[in-house]
Tab-separated table of C-alpha atoms and ligand atoms in Angstrom:
chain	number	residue	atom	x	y	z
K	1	UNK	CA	-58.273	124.344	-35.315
K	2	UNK	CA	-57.868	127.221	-32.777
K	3	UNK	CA	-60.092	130.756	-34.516
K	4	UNK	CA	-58.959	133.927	-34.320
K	5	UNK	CA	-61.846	136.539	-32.784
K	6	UNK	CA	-61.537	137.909	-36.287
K	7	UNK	CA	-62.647	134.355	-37.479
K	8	UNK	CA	-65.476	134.931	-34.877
K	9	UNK	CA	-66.709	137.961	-35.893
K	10	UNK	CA	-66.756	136.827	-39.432
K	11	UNK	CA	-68.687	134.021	-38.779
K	12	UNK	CA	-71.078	135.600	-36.480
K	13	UNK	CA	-71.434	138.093	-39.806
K	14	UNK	CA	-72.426	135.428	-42.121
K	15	UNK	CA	-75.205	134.537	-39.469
K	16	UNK	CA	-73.614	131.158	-39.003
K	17	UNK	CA	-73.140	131.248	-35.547
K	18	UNK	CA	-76.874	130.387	-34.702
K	19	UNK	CA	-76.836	127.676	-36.775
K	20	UNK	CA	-78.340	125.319	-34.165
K	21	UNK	CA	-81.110	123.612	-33.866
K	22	UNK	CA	-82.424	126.166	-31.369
K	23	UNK	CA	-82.447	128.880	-34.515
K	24	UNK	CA	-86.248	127.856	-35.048
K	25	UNK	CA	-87.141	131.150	-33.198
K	26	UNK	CA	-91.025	130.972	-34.307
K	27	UNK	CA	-90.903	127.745	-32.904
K	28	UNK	CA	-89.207	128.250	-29.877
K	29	UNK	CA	-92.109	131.122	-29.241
K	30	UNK	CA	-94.723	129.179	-29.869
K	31	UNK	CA	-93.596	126.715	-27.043
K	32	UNK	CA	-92.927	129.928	-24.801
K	33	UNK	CA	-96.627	131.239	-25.425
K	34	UNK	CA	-97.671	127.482	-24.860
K	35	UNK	CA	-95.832	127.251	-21.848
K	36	UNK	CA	-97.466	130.337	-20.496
K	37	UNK	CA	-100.926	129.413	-21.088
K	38	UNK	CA	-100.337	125.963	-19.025
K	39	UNK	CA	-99.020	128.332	-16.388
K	40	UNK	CA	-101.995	130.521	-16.227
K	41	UNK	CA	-104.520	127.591	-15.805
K	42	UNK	CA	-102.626	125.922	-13.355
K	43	UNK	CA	-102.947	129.338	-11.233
K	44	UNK	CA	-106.290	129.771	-11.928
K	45	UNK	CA	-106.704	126.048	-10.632
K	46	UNK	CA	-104.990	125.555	-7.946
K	47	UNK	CA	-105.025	125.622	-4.307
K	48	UNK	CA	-102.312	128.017	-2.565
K	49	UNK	CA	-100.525	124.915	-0.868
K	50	UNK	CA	-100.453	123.508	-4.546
K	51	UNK	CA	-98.734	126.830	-5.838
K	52	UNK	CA	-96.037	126.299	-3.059
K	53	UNK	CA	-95.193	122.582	-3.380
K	54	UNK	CA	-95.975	122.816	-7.654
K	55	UNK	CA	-95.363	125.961	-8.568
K	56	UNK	CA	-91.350	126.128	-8.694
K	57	UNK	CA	-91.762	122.943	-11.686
K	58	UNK	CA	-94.382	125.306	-13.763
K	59	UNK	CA	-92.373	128.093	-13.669
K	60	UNK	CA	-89.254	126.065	-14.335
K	61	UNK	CA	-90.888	125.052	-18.034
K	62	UNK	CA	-91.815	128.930	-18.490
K	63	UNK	CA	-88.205	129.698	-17.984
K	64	UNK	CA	-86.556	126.871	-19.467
K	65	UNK	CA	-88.670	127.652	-22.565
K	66	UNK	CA	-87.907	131.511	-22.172
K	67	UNK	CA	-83.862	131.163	-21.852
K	68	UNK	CA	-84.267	128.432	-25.122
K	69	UNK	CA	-85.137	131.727	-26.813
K	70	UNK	CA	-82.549	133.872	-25.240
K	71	UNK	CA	-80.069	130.930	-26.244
K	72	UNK	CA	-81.172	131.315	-29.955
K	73	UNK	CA	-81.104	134.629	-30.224
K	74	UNK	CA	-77.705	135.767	-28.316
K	75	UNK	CA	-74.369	134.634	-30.349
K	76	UNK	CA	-72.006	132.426	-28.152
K	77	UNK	CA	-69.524	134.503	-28.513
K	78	UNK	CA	-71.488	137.078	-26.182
K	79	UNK	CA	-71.273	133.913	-23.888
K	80	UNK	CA	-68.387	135.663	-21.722
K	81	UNK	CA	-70.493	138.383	-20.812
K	82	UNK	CA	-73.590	136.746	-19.272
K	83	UNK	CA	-71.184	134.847	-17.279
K	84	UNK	CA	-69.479	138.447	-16.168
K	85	UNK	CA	-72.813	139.813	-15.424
K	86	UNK	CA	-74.038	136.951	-13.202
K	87	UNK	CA	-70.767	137.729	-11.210
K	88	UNK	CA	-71.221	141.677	-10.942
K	89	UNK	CA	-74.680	141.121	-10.276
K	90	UNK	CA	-74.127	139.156	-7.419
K	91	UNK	CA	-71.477	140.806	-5.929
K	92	UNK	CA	-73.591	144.145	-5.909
K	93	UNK	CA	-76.794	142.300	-4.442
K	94	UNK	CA	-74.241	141.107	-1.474
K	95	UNK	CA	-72.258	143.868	-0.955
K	96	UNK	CA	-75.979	145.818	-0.638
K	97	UNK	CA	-76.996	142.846	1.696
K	98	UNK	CA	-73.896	143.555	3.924
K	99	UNK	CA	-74.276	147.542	4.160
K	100	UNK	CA	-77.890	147.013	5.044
K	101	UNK	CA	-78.508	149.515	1.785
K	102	UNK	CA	-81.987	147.136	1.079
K	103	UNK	CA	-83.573	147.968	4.010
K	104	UNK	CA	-82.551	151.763	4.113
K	105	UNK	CA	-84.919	152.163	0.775
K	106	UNK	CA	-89.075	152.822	1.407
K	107	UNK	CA	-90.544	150.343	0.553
K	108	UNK	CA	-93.152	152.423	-0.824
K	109	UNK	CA	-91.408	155.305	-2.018
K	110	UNK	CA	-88.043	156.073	-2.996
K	111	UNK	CA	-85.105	157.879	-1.800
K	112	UNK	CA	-82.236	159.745	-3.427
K	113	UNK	CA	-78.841	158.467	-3.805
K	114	UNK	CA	-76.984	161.429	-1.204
K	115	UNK	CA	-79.654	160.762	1.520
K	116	UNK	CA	-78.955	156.701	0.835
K	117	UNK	CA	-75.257	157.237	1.047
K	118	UNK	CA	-75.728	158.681	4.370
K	119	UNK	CA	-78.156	156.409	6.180
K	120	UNK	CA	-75.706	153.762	4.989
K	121	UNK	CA	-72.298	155.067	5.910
K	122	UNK	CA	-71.735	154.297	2.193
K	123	UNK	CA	-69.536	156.911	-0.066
K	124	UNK	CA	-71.909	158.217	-2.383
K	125	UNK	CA	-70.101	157.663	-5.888
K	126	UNK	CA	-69.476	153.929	-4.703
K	127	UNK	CA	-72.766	153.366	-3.383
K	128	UNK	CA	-74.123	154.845	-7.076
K	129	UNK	CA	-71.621	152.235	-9.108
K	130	UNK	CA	-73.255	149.483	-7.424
K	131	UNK	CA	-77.033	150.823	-8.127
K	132	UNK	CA	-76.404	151.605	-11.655
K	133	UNK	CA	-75.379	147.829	-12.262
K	134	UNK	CA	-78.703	146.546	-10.014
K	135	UNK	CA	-80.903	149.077	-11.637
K	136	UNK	CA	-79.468	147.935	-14.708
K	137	UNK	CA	-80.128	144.009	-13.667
K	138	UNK	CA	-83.549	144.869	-12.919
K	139	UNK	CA	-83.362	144.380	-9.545
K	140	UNK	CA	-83.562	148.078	-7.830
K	141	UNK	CA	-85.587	150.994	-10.436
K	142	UNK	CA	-84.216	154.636	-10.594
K	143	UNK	CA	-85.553	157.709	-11.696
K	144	UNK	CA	-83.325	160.739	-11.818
K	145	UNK	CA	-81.497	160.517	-8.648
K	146	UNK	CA	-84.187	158.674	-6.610
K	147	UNK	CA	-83.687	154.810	-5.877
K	148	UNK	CA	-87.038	152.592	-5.094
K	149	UNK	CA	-87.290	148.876	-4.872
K	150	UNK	CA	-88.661	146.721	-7.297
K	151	UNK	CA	-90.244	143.221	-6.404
K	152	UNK	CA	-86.774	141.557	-6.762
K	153	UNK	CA	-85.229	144.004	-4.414
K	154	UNK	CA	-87.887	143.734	-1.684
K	155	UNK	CA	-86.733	140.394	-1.010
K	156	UNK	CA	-83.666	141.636	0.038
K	157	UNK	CA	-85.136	144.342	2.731
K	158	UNK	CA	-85.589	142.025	5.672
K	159	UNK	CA	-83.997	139.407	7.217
K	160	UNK	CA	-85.359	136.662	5.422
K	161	UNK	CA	-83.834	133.133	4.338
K	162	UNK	CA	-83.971	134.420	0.687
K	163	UNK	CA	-81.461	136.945	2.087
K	164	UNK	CA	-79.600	133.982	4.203
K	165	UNK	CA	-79.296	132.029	1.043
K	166	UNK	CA	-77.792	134.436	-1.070
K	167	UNK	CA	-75.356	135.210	1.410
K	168	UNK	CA	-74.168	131.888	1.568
K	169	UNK	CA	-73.535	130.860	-1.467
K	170	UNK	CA	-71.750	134.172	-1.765
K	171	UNK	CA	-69.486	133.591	1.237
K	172	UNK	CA	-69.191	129.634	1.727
K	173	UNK	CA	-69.705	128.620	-1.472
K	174	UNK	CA	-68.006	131.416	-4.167
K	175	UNK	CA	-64.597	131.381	-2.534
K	176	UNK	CA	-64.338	127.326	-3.481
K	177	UNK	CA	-65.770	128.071	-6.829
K	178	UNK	CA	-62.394	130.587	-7.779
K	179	UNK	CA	-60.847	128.296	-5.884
K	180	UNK	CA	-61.002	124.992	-7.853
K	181	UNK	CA	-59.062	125.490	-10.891
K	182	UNK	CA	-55.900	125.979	-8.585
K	183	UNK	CA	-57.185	122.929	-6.284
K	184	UNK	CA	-57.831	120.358	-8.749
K	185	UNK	CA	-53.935	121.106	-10.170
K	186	UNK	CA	-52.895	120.376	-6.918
K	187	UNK	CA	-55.032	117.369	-5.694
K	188	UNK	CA	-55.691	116.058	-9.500
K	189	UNK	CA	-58.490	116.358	-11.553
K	190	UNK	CA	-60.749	114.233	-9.763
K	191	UNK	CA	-63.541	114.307	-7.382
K	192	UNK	CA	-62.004	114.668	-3.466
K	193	UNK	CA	-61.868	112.005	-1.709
K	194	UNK	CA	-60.975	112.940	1.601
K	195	UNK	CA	-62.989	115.610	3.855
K	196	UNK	CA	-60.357	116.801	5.308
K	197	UNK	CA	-59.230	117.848	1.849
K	198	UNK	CA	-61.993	119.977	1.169
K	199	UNK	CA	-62.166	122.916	-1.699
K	200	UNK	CA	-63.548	125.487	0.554
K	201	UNK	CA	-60.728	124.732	2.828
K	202	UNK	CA	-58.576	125.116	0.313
K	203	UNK	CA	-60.020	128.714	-0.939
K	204	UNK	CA	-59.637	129.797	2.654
K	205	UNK	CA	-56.274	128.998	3.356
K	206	UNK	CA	-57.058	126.442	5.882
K	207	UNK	CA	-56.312	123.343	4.017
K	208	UNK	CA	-56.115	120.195	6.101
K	209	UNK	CA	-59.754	121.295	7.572
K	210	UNK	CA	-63.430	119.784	6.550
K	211	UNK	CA	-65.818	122.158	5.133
K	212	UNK	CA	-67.909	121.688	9.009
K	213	UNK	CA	-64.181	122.985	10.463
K	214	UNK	CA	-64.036	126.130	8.792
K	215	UNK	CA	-67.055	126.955	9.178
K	216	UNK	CA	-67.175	126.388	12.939
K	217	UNK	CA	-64.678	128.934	13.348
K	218	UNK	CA	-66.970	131.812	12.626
K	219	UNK	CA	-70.692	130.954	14.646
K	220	UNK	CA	-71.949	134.021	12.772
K	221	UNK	CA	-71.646	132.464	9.508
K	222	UNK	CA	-71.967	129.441	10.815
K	223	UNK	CA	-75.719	130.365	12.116
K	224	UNK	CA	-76.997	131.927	8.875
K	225	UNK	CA	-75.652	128.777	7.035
K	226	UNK	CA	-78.104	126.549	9.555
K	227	UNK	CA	-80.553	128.943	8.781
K	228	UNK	CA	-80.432	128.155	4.925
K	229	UNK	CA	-80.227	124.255	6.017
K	230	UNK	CA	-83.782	124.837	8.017
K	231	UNK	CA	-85.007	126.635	4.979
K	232	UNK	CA	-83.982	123.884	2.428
K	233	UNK	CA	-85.334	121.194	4.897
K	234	UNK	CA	-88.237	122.790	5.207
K	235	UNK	CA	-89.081	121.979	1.907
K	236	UNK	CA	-88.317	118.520	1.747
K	237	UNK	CA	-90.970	115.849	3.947
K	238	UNK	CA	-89.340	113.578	6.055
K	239	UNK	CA	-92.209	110.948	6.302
K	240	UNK	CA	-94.546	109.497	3.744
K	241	UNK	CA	-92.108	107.627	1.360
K	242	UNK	CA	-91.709	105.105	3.723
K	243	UNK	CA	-94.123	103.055	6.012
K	244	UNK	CA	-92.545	102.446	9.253
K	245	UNK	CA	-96.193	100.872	10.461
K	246	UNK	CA	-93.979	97.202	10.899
K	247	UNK	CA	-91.184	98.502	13.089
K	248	UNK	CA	-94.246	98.899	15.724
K	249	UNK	CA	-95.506	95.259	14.524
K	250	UNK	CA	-92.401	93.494	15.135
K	251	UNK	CA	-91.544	95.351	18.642
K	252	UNK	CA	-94.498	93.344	19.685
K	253	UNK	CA	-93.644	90.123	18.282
K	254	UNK	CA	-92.246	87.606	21.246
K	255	UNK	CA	-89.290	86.998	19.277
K	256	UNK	CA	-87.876	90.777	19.498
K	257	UNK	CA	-86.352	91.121	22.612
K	258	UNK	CA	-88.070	94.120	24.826
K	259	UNK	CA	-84.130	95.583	25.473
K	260	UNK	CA	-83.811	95.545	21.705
K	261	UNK	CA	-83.562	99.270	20.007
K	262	UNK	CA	-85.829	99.862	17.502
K	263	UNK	CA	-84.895	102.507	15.932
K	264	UNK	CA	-81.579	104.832	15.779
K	265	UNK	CA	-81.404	107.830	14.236
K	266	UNK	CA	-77.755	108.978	13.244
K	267	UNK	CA	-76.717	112.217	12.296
K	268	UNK	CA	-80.385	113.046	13.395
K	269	UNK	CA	-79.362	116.582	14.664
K	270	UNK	CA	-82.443	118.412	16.751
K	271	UNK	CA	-84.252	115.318	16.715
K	272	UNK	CA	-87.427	116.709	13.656
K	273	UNK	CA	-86.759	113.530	12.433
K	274	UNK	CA	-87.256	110.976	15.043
K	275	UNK	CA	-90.218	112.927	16.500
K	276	UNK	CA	-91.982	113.138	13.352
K	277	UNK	CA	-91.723	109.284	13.040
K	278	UNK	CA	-92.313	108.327	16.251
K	279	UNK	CA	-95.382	110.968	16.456
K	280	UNK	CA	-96.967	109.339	13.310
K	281	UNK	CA	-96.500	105.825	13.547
K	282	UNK	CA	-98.200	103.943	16.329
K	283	UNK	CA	-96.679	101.317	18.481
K	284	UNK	CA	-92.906	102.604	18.307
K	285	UNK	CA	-91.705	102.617	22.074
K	286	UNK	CA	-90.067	105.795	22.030
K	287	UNK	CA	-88.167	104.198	25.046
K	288	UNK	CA	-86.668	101.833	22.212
K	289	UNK	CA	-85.698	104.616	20.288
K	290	UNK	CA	-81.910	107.070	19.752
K	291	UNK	CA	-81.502	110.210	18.655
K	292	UNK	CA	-77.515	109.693	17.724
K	293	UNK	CA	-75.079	112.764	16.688
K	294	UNK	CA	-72.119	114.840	17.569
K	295	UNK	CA	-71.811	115.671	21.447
K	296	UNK	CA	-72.085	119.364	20.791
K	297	UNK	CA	-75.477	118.712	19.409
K	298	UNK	CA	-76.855	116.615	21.553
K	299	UNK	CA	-75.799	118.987	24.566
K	300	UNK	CA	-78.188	121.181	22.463
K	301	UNK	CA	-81.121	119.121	21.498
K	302	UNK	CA	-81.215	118.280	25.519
K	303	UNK	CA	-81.189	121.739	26.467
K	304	UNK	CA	-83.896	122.562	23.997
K	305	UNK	CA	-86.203	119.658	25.815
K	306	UNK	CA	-88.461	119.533	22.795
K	307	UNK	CA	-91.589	117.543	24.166
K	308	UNK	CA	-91.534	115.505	21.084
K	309	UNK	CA	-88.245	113.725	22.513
K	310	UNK	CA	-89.831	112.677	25.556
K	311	UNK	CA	-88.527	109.356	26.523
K	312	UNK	CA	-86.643	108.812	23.235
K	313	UNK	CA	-82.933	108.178	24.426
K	314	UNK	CA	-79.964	110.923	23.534
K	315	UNK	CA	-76.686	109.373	22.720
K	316	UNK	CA	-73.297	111.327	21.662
K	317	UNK	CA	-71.641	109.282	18.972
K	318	UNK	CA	-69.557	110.114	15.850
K	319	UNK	CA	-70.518	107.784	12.748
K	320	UNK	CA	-66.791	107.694	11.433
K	321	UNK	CA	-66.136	105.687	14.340
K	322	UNK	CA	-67.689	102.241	16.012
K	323	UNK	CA	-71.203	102.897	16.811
K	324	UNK	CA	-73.002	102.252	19.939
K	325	UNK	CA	-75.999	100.389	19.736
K	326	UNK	CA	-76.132	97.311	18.547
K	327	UNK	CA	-78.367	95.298	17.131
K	328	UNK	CA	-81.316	97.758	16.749
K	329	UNK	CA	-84.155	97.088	14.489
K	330	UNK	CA	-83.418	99.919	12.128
K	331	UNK	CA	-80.664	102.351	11.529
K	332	UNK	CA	-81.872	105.520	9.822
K	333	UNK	CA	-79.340	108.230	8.581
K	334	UNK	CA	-81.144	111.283	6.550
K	335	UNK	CA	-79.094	113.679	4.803
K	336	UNK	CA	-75.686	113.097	6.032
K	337	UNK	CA	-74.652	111.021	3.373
K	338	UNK	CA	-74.881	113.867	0.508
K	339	UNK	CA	-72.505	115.680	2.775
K	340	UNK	CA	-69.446	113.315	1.953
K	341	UNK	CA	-67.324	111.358	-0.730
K	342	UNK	CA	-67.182	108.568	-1.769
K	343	UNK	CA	-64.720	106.993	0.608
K	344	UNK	CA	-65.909	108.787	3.701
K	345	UNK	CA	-69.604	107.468	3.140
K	346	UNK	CA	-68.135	103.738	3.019
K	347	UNK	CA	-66.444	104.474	6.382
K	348	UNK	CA	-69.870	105.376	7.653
K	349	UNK	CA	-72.048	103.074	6.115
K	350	UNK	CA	-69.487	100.160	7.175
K	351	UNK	CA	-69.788	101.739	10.644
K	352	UNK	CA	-73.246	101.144	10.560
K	353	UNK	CA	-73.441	97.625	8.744
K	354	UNK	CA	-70.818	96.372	11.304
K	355	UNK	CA	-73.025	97.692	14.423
K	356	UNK	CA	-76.659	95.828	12.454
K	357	UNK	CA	-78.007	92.714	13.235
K	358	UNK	CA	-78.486	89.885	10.427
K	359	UNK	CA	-82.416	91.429	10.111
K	360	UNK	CA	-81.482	95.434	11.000
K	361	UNK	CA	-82.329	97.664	8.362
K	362	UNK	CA	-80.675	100.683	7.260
K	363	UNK	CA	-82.242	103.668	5.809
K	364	UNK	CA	-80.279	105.695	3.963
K	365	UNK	CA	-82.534	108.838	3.185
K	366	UNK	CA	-81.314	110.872	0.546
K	367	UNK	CA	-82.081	112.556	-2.988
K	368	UNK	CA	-81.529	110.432	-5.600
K	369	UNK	CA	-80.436	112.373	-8.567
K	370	UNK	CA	-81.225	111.360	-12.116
K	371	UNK	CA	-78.712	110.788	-14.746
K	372	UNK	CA	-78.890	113.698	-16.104
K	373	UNK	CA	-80.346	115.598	-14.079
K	374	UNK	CA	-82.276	118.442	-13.747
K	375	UNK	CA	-80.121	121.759	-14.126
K	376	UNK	CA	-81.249	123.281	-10.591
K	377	UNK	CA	-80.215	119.323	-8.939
K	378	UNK	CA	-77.176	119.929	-11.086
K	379	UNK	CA	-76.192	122.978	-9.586
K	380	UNK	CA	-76.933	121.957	-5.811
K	381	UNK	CA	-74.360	118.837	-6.735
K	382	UNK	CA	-71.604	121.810	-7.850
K	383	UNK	CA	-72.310	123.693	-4.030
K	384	UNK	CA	-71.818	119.445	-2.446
K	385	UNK	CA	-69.060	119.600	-4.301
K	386	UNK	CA	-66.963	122.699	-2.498
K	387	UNK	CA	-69.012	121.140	0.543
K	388	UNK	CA	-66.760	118.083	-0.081
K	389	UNK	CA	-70.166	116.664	-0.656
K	390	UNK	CA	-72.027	114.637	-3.506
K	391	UNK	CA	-75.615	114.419	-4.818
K	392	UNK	CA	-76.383	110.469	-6.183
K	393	UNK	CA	-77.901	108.492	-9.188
K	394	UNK	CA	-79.093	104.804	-7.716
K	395	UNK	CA	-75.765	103.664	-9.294
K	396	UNK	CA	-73.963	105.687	-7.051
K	397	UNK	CA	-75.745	104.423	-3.723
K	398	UNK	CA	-75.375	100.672	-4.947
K	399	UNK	CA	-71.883	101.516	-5.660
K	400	UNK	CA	-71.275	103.163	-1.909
K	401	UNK	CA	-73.568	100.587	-0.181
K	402	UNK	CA	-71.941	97.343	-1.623
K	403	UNK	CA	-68.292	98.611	-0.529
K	404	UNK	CA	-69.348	99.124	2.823
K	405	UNK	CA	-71.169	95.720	3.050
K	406	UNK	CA	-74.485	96.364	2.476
K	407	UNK	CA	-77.087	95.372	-0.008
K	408	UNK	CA	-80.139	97.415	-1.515
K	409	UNK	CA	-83.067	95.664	-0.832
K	410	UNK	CA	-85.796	98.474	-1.599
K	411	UNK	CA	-86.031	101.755	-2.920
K	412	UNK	CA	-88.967	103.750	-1.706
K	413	UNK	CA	-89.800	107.410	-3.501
K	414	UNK	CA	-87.063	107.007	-5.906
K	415	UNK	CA	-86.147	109.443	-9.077
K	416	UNK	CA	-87.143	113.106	-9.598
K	417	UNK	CA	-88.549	113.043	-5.647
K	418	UNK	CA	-87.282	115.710	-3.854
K	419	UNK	CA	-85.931	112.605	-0.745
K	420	UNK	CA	-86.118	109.302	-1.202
K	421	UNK	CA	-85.572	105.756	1.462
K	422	UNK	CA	-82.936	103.289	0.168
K	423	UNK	CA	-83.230	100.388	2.314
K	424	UNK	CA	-80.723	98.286	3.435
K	425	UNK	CA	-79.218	95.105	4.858
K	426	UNK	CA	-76.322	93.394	5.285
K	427	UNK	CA	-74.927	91.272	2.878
G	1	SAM	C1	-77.421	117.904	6.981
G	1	SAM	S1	-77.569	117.470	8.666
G	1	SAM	C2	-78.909	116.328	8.640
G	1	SAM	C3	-79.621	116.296	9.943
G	1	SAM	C4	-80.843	115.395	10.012
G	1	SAM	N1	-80.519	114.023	9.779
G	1	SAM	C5	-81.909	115.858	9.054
G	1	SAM	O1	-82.246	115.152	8.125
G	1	SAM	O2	-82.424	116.975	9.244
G	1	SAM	C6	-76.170	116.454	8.977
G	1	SAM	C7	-76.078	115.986	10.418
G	1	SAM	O3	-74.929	115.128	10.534
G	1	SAM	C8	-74.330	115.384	11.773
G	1	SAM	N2	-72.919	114.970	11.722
G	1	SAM	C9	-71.909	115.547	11.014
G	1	SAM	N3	-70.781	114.878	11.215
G	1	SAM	C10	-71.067	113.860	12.070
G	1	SAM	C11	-70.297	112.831	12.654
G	1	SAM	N4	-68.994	112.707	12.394
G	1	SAM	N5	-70.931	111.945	13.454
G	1	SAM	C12	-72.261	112.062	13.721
G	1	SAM	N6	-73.047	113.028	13.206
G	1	SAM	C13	-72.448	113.919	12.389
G	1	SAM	C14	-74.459	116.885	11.928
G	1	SAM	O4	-74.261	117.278	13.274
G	1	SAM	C15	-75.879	117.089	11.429
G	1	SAM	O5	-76.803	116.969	12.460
C-alpha cells in the first residue's frame, strides 16, 4: 500500500524504520574497529608496490564496514538526500575543475574568496556558493573568508588522471545517466542492442551515432577520455594469466607452415599488447605476427615507430567486417569486447571464428565479472552501459561465444581477477 510522508515520519518516530538487520550498531563497530586494525598491520607489513596493487581491497573492507554503519544509523527516508548531495558535490568539484579554481589555491596556504574570484575570472558570490557546498563535503577547508586545500582537494590542483577521470564521467558519462529514463521508454526497457543506438548518443542529441562517434567529434574530450583509458589500463597486466611459451613451440614444428601467422592482435590499438607478448615469450617470429585495428590508428601506431613493433606487421582492418588473415595460429582481442552488446560482439567474434583455422585459438581477454559482483565492478558495468558496453559473468561469454561459433575450451585467471584469457576454438 502506497504511505503517506506523514506515515513516514510516524514510523521513523516509533524507531521502526531501522528495523534491519544492520540496527546491531555495537556490532557493526566492532567489525569497523576490526577492520581497521587488519588495515594497520597490513601497512605496517607491506612493501609500497603491495600498497598499490593491495591496498584499494583493504581499504574497500574499511569502507564497506564504515558505510554498514552509516546505513544503520541514517533513516531511508533521508535516502533522497545523499543521492542529492553526491550530485551537488560533483557538479561543484567539476565546475572548479573547469575554471581552473583548484590550482589558483596555495597549496600551502590559503587565499581569500575576493582575491580567488579574481585570479579565476569567477563572480565572487557564485564562486562562494560552490565553496560553501565543497567546504561543506570536506573537500576544500575555510576559515573566515580564506579558502585552503585539504588532501581531497589537492588532487584536483594539477593535471592529473584523477582530475581526467572525474571529468569524464562528468561529461561522457552523466549526460547518459539523465538520459536513460527517457531512452529506455523509447527503445524498451532492455539492454541496447545496437551501437549505433547508444544512450550517450541519445543524451546528446545525436542519436543514430556509437558512443566512439560522438566522441570523435570533439578530440579535446576525446584525448582526456584516452587519457583515463591509459590510466585504467595501467592498472590491469596484460601478460601472466596466460602462457603463450607453445605458440613459439609449434612455429617450429615442421607441420606449421613458415607463411603461417602466429599471432593477430585485433583491436590491439598502439600495439602495448603485442610488444609485451612478443618481448616476453621466446621463439615468437615477430615477422609472423599483426597488430590489427582501425586505419586511423594504425596511421598512428606507424608514425609513433615504437621499437617494440619492429618487424611485427601493421594491418588496417575493422572486426565488424571479414578479417584479413587467415588461418593464424592465434587470434587475440583484449578489451574490445566489454565495449559492445550482445549482438555486436557475435558479429565480431563470428568475424573472427570464420577467418580461424580448425586448430586457431582465440583469446578473448576480458574481466570476468562475478554474479554478483563487487559494487565498484558494478558500477564500471553502469558507465559500459551508456558506453553501449557490457561487463561479463562466464555465462555471459559462453552465451556470446557459442552464437558466434565458438567453443570455450579454457579459462585462464578467471573470477574476481582484475583480466582474465577465455580461450577459444571453433566448434
Ligand atoms: C579499449 S581499446 C583496447 C585496446 C587494446 N586491445 C588494449 O587492450 O589496450 C579498444 C580498441 O578497439 C579498437 N576498435 C574499435 N572499433 C573497432 C573496429 N570496428 N575494428 C577494429 N578495431 C576497433 C579501438 O581502436 C581500440 O584500439
Amino acid at each position: 500500500m502506497d504511505k503517506s510522508a506523514q506515515d513516514w515520519v510516524d514510523q521513523i518516530k516509533g524507531g521502526r524504520g531501522m528495523s534491519r538487520p544492520g540496527d546491531d550498531l555495537d556490532g557493526l563497530v566492532a567489525s569497523l574497529a576490526s577492520r581497521v586494525r587488519e588495515y594497520k598491520v597490513f601497512l605496517s607489513k607491506s612493501t609500497g608496490a603491495e600498497q598499490a596493487t593491495k591496498g584499494r581491497f583493504q581499504r574497500a573492507r574499511v569502507i564497506k564496514a564504515a558505510q554498514q554503519i552509516i546505513s544503520a544509523v541514517r533513516p531511508p527516508t533521508d535516502q533522497w538526500l545523499e543521492h542529492g548531495h553526491h550530485a551537488v558535490i560533483f557538479t561543484a568539484v567539476r565546475l572548479y575543475i573547469k575554471w581552473r579554481v583548484f590550482p589558483a589555491i596555495p597549496i600551502d596556504g590559503q587565499v581569500g574568496m575576493d582575491a580567488l574570484a579574481e585570479k579565476t575570472g569567477v563572480d565572487v558570490a557564485l564562486l562562494t556558493r560552490i565553496a560553501w557546498v565543497l567546504v561543506g563535503a570536506g573537500i576544500l577547508s575555510q576559515k573566515e573568508n580564506q579558502l585552503a586545500h585539504t588532501p581531497r582537494s589537492e588532487v584536483y590542483a594539477t593535471v592529473n588522471p584523477f582530475a581526467a577521470m572525474t571529468q569524464m564521467v562528468f561529461d561522457d558519462l552523466l549526460t547518459g545517466f539523465v538520459a536513460m529514463p527517457k531512452y529506455f521508454e523509447l527503445h524498451g526497457r532492455k539492454e541496447p542492442t545496437d551501437k549505433q543506438l547508444s544512450i550517450t548518443a541519445f543524451a546528446e542529441g545525436a542519436p543514430g551515432l556509437s558512443f566512439w562517434e560522438v566522441m570523435n567529434r570533439d578530440p579535446e574530450r576525446m584525448k582526456n577520455f584516452m587519457t583515463c583509458m591509459g590510466t585504467i589500463d595501467a592498472m590491469i597486466p596484460i601478460t601472466g594469466s596466460y602462457h603463450f611459451g607453445w605458440v613459439g613451440e609449434r612455429a617450429k614444428s615442421p607441420n606449421c607452415p613458415r607463411d603461417r601467422m602466429l599471432l593477430v592482435d585485433v583491436g590491439g590499438a598502439q600495439g602495448k599488447a603485442i610488444m609485451a607478448i612478443c618481448g616476453e615469450t621466446p621463439g615468437i617470429d615477430r615477422t609472423r605476427c599483426v597488430l590489427q585495428d582501425l586505419p586511423e590508428v594504425i596511421q598512428e601506431a606507424r608514425l609513433q615507430n615504437y621499437p617494440g613493433l619492429d618487424g611485427i606487421r601493421m594491418v588496417e582492418a575493422d572486426f565488424f567486417h571479414e578479417q584479413p588473415v587467415k588461418g593464424a595460429l592465434v587470434y587475440y582481442i583484449r578489451r574490445c569486447v566489454h565495449c559492445y552488446n550482445d549482438n555486436d560482439c557475435v558479429t565480431i567474434l563470428r568475424n573472427q571464428a570464420e577467418a580461424m583455422a580448425d586448430d586457431s585459438r582465440l583469446l578473448i581477454t576480458e574481466k570476468i565479472i562475478e554474479d554478483i559482483p563487487p559494487v565498484e565492478v558494478a558500477m564500471i558495468d553502469f558507465y559500459m552501459l551508456c558506453l553501449g558496453g557490457k561487463e561479463r559473468t562466464i555465462e555471459g561469454f559462453e552465451m556470446i561465444t557459442s552464437r558466434a561459433g565458438l567453443k570455450i575450451i579454457g579459462v585462464h585467471g578467471g573470477k574476481g581477477m582484475p583480466i582474465s584469457v577465455i580461450e577459444c576454438m571453433k566448434v
